[in-house]
CSV table of C-alpha atoms and ligand atoms in Angstrom, one decimal:
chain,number,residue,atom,x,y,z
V,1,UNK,CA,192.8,35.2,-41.4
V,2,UNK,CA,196.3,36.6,-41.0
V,3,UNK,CA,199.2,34.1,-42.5
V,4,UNK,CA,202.2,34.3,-39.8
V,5,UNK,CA,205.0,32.0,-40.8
V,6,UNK,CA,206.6,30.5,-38.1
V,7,UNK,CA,209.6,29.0,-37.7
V,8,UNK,CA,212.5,27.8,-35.4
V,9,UNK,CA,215.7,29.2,-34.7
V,10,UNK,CA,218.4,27.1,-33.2
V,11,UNK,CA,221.1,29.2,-31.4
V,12,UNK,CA,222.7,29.8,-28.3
V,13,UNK,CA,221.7,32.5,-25.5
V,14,UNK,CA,224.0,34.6,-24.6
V,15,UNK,CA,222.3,36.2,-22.1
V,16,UNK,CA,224.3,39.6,-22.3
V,17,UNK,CA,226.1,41.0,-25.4
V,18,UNK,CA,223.5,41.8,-28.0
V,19,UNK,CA,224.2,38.5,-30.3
V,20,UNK,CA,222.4,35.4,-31.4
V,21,UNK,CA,218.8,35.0,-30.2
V,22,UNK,CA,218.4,38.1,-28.3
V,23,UNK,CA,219.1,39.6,-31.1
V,24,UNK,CA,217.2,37.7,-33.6
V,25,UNK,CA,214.0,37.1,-31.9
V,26,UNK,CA,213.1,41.2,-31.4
V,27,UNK,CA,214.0,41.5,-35.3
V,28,UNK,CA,212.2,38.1,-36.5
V,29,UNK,CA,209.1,39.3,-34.0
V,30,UNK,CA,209.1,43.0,-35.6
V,31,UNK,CA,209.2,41.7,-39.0
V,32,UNK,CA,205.8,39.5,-38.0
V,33,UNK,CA,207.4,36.0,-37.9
V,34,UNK,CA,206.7,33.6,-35.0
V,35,UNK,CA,210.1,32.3,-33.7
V,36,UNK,CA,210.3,29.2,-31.1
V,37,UNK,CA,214.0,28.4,-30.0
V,38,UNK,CA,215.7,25.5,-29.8
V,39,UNK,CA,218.5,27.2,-27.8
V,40,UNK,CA,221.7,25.5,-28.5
V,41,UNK,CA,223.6,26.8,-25.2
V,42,UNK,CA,223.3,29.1,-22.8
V,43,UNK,CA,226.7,31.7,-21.9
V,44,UNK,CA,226.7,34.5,-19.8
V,45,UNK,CA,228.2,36.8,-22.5
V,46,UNK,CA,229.3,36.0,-26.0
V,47,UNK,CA,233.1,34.7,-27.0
V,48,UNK,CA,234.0,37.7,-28.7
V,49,UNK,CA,236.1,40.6,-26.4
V,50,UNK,CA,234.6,39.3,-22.7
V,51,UNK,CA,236.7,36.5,-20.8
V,52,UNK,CA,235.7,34.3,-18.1
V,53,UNK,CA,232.3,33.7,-20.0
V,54,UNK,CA,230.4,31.0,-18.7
V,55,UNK,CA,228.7,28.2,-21.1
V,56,UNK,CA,225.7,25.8,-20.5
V,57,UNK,CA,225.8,23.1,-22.8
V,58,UNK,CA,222.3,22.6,-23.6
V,59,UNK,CA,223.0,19.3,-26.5
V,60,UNK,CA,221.4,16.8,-23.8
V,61,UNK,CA,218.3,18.9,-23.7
V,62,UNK,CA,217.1,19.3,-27.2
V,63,UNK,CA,216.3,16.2,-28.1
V,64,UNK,CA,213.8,16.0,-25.4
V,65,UNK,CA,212.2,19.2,-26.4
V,66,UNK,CA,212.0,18.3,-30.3
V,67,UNK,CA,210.4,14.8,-29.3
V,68,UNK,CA,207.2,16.8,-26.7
V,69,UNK,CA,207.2,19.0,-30.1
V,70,UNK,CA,206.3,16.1,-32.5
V,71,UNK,CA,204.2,14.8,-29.6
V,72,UNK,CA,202.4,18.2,-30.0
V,73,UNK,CA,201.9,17.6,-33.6
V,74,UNK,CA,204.4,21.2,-34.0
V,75,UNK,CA,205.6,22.2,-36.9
V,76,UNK,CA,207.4,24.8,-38.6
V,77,UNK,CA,207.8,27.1,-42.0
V,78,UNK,CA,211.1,27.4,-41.1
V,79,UNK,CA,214.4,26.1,-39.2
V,80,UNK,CA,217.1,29.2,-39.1
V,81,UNK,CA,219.9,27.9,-37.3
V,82,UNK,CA,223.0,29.9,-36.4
V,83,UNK,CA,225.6,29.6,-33.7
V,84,UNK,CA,226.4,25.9,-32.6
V,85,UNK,CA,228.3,25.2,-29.9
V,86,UNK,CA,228.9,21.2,-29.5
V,87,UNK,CA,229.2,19.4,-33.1
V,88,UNK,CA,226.6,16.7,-31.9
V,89,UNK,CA,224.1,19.3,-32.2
V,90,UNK,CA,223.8,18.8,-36.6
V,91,UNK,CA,222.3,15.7,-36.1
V,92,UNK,CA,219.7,17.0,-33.8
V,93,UNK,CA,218.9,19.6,-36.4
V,94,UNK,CA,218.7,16.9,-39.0
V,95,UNK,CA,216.1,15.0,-37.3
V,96,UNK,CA,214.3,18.4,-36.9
V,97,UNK,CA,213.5,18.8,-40.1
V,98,UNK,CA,211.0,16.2,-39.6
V,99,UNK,CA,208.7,18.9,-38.3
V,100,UNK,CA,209.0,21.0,-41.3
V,101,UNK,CA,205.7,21.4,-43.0
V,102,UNK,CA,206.1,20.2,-47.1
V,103,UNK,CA,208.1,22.8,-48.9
V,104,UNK,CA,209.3,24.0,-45.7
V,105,UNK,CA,213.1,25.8,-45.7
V,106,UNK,CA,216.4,24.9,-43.5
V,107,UNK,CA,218.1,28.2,-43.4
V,108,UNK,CA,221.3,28.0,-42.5
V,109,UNK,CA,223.6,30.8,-41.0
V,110,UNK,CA,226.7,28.9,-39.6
V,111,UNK,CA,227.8,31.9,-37.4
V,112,UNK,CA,231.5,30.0,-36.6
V,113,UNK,CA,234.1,32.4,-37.6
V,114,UNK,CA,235.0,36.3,-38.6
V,115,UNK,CA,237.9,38.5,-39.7
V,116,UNK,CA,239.5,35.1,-40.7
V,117,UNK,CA,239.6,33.0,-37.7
V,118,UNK,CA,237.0,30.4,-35.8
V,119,UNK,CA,235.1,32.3,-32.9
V,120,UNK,CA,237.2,31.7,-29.4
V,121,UNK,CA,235.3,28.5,-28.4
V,122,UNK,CA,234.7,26.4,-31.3
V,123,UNK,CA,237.0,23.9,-32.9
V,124,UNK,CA,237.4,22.3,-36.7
V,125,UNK,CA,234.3,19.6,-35.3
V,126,UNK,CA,232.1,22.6,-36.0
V,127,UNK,CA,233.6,23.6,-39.5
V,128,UNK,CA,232.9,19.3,-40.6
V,129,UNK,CA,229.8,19.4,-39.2
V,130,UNK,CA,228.3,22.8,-40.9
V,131,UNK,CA,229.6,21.5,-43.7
V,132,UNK,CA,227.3,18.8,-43.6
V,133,UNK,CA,224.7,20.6,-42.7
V,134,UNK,CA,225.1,23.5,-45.6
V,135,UNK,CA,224.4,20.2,-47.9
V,136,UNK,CA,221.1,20.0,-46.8
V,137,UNK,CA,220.2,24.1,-46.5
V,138,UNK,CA,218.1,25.4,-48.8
V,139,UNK,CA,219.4,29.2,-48.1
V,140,UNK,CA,223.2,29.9,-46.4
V,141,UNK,CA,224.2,33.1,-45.1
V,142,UNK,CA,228.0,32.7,-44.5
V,143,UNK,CA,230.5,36.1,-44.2
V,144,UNK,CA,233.1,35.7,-45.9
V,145,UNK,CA,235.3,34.2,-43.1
V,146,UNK,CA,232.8,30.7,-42.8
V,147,UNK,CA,232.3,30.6,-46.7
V,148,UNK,CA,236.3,30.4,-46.3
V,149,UNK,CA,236.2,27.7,-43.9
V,150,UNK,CA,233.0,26.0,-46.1
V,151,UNK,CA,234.9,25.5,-48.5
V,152,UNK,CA,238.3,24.4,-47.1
V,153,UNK,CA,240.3,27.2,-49.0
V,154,UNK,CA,242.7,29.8,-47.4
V,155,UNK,CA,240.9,33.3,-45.9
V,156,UNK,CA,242.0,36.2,-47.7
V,157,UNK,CA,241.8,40.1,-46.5
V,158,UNK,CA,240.4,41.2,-49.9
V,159,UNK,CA,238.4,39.4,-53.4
V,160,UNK,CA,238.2,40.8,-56.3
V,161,UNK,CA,234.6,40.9,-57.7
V,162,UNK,CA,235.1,37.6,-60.0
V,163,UNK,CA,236.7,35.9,-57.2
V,164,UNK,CA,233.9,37.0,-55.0
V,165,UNK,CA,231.0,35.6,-58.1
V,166,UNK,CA,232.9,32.2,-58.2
V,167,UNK,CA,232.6,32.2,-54.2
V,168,UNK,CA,228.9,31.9,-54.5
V,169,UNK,CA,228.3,29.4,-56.8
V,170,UNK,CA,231.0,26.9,-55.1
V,171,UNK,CA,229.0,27.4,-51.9
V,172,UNK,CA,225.8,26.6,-54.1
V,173,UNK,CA,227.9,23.7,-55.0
V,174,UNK,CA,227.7,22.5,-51.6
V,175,UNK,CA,224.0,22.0,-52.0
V,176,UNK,CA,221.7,25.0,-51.4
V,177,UNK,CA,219.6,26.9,-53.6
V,178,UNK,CA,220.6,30.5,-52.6
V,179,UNK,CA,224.1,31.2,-51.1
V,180,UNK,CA,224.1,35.0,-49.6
V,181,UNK,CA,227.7,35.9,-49.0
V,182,UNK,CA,228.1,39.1,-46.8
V,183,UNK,CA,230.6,41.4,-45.9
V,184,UNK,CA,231.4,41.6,-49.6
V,185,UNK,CA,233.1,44.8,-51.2
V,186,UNK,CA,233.9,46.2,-54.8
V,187,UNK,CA,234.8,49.7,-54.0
V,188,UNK,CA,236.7,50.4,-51.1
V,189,UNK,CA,234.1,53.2,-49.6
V,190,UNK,CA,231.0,50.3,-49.8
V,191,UNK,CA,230.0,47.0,-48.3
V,192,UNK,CA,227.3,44.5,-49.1
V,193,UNK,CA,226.1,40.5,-49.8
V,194,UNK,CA,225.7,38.9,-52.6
V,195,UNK,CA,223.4,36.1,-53.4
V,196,UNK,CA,223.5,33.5,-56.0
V,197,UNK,CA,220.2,31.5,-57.2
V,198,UNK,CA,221.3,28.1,-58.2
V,199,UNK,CA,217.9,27.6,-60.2
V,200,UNK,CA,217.9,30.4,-62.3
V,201,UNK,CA,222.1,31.0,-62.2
V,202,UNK,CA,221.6,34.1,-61.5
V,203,UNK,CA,223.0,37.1,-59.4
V,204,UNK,CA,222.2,40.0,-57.5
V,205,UNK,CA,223.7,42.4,-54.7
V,206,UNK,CA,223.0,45.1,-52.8
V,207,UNK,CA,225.9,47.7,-51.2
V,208,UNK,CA,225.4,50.6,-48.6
V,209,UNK,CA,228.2,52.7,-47.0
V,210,UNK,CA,231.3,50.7,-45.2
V,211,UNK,CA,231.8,52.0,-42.0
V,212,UNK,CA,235.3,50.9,-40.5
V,213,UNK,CA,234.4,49.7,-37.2
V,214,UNK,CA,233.1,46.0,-36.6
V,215,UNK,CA,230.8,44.7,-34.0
V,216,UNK,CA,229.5,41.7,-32.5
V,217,UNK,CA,225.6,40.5,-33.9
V,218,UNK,CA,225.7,42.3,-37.3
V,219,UNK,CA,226.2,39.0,-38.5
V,220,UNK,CA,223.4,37.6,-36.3
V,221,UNK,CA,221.1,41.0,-37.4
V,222,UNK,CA,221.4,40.7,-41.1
V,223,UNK,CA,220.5,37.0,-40.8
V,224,UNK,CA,217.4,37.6,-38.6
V,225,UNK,CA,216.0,40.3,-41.3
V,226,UNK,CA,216.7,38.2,-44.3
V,227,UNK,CA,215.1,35.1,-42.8
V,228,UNK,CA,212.1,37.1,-41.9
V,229,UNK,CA,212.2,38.4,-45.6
V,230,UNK,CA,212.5,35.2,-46.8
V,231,UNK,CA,209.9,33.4,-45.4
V,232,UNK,CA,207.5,35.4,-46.1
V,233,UNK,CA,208.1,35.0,-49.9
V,234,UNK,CA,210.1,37.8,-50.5
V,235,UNK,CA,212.5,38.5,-53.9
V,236,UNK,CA,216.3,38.2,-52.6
V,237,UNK,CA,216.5,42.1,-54.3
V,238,UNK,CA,214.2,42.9,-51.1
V,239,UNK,CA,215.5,40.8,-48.8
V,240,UNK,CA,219.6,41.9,-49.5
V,241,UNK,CA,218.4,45.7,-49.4
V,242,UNK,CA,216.6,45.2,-46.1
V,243,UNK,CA,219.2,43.0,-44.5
V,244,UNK,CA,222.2,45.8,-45.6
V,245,UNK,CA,220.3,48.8,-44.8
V,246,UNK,CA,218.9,47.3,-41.4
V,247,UNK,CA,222.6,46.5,-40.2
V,248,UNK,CA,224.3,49.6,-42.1
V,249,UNK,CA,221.9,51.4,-39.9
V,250,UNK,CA,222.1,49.9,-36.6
V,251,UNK,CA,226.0,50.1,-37.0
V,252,UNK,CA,225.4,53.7,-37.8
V,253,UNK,CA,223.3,54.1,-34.8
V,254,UNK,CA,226.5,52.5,-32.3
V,255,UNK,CA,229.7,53.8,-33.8
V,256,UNK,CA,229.8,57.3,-31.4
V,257,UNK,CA,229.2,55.6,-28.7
V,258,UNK,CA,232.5,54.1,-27.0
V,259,UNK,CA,231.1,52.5,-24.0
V,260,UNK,CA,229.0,49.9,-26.3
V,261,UNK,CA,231.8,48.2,-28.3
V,262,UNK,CA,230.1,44.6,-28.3
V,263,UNK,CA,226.9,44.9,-29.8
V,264,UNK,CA,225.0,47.5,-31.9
V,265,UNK,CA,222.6,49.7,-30.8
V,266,UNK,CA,219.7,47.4,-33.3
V,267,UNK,CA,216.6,48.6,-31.2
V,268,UNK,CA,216.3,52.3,-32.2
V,269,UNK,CA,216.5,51.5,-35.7
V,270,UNK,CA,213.5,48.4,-35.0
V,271,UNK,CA,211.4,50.7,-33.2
V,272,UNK,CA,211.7,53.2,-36.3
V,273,UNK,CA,213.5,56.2,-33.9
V,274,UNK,CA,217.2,56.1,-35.8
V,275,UNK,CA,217.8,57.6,-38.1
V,276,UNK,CA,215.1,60.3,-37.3
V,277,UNK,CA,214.9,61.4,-41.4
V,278,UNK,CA,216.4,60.1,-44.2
B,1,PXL,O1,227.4,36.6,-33.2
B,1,PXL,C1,227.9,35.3,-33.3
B,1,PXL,C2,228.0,34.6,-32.0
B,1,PXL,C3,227.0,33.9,-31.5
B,1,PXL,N1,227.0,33.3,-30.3
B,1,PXL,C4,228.2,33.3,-29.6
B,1,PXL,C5,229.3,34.0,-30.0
B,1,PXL,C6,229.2,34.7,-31.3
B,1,PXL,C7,230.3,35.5,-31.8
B,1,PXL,O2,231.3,35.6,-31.1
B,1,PXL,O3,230.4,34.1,-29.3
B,1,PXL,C8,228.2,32.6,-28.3
């Protein structure tokens, strides 16, 4: 008998652009993790660098789809949330931890904001309510942007590696066990996360090569790796390496190619063709 975890992720669609759950679900299926979706909304592109994007607010819908699931006697190893669009929604995912088998993890990625500002469509409702939600998480996966907003202080455009350490362990503060805080540098040439166990106090990071371009879905990428890693019981040295050198690679895989500015090019790297030998 094979032991596939399986979980739910609650994010939106955005049916072109390489984010969210079209990115996740390909990464969380690769990595042998069943994924059902609670999809959150439903936009023709994602916010970031496309205009006139249309959005399908699904927040009426879920609860009718959680309630034929606990009919159904579903349940889950895993919720992974990550880009919410209507503030109403953290209840919703509050009540769905009822279908979370004993011992079973809220994994929190609260995909609201980068290079210091909220994404285009989402308002300070969003920043109270993930918040609230980060309280109950038992792993959060903010860059360092959303850990700013977490925590109500002011973004900065660089940390030093103290201020960086004292980051974690306020967002543990919040509530969960592990915070993993990426987009995290100590030397200018690299870039990494950082994760803090609340348990044992400790520490550990993991740092590959910075390339100076940003893309939409890294965020989305790393998350869907370490999840995967996660629930399947893996040490957070593993799942940081994994995460990093999965996005590193996929970024790696984009950056000489112009006409793809809004997503990365994650597929060669799943299906093992890029990079050809390292
Ligand atoms: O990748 C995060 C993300 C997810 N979903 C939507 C977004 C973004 C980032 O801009 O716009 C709709």
């Amino acid at each position: 008998m094979t032991n596939v975890k399986k979980i739910v992720s609650v994010q939106d669609i955005s049916c072109y652009g390489q984010c969210s759950l079209t990115a996740a679900l390909p990464v969380l299926s690769a990595r042998g993790v069943e994924t059902a979706i609670l999809p959150s909304a439903l936009l023709s592109t994602h916010t970031g660098g496309f205009h006139g994007y249309t959005v399908l607010d699904l927040t009426d819908e879920m609860p009718k789809i959680v309630a034929h699931w606990k009919q159904e006697g579903i349940r889950f190893d895993a919720i992974y949330t990550g880009y919410i669009g209507d503030a109403r929604q953290f209840d919703i995912i509050l009540r769905l931890r009822e279908l979370l088998y004993d011992g079973g993890l809220l994994i929190v990625d609260p995909a609201m904001a980068d290079h210091g500002k909220l994404y285009a469509a989402l308002n300070e409702d969003i920043v109270i309510g993930m918040r609230r939600l980060v309280g109950y998480a038992d792993v959060i996966l903010p860059n360092l942007t959303e850990a700013a907003f977490l925590l109500g202080r002011e973004y900065k455009e660089s940390y030093s590696p103290e201020e960086i350490e004292e980051m974690v362990r306020a967002l543990c503060a919040m509530g969960p066990r592990y915070s993993i805080l990426t987009g995290v540098s100590r030397e200018p040439n690299k870039i990494g996360a950082i994760c803090f166990d609340r348990e044992r106090n400790e520490t550990v990071c993991y740092f590959t090569e910075r390339i100076e371009k940003s893309y939409h879905g890294t965020g989305d990428l790393f998350s869907a790796v370490a999840v995967a890693d996660i629930v399947r019981g893996k040490g957070m040295e593993e799942v940081l390496r994994n995460a990093c050198e999965f996005t590193c690679r996929a970024i790696r895989a984009t950056v000489d190619d112009p006409a793809h500015p809004y997503g990365v090019h994650f597929e060669p790297v799943l299906s093992g063709e890029y990079p050809q030998s390292e």
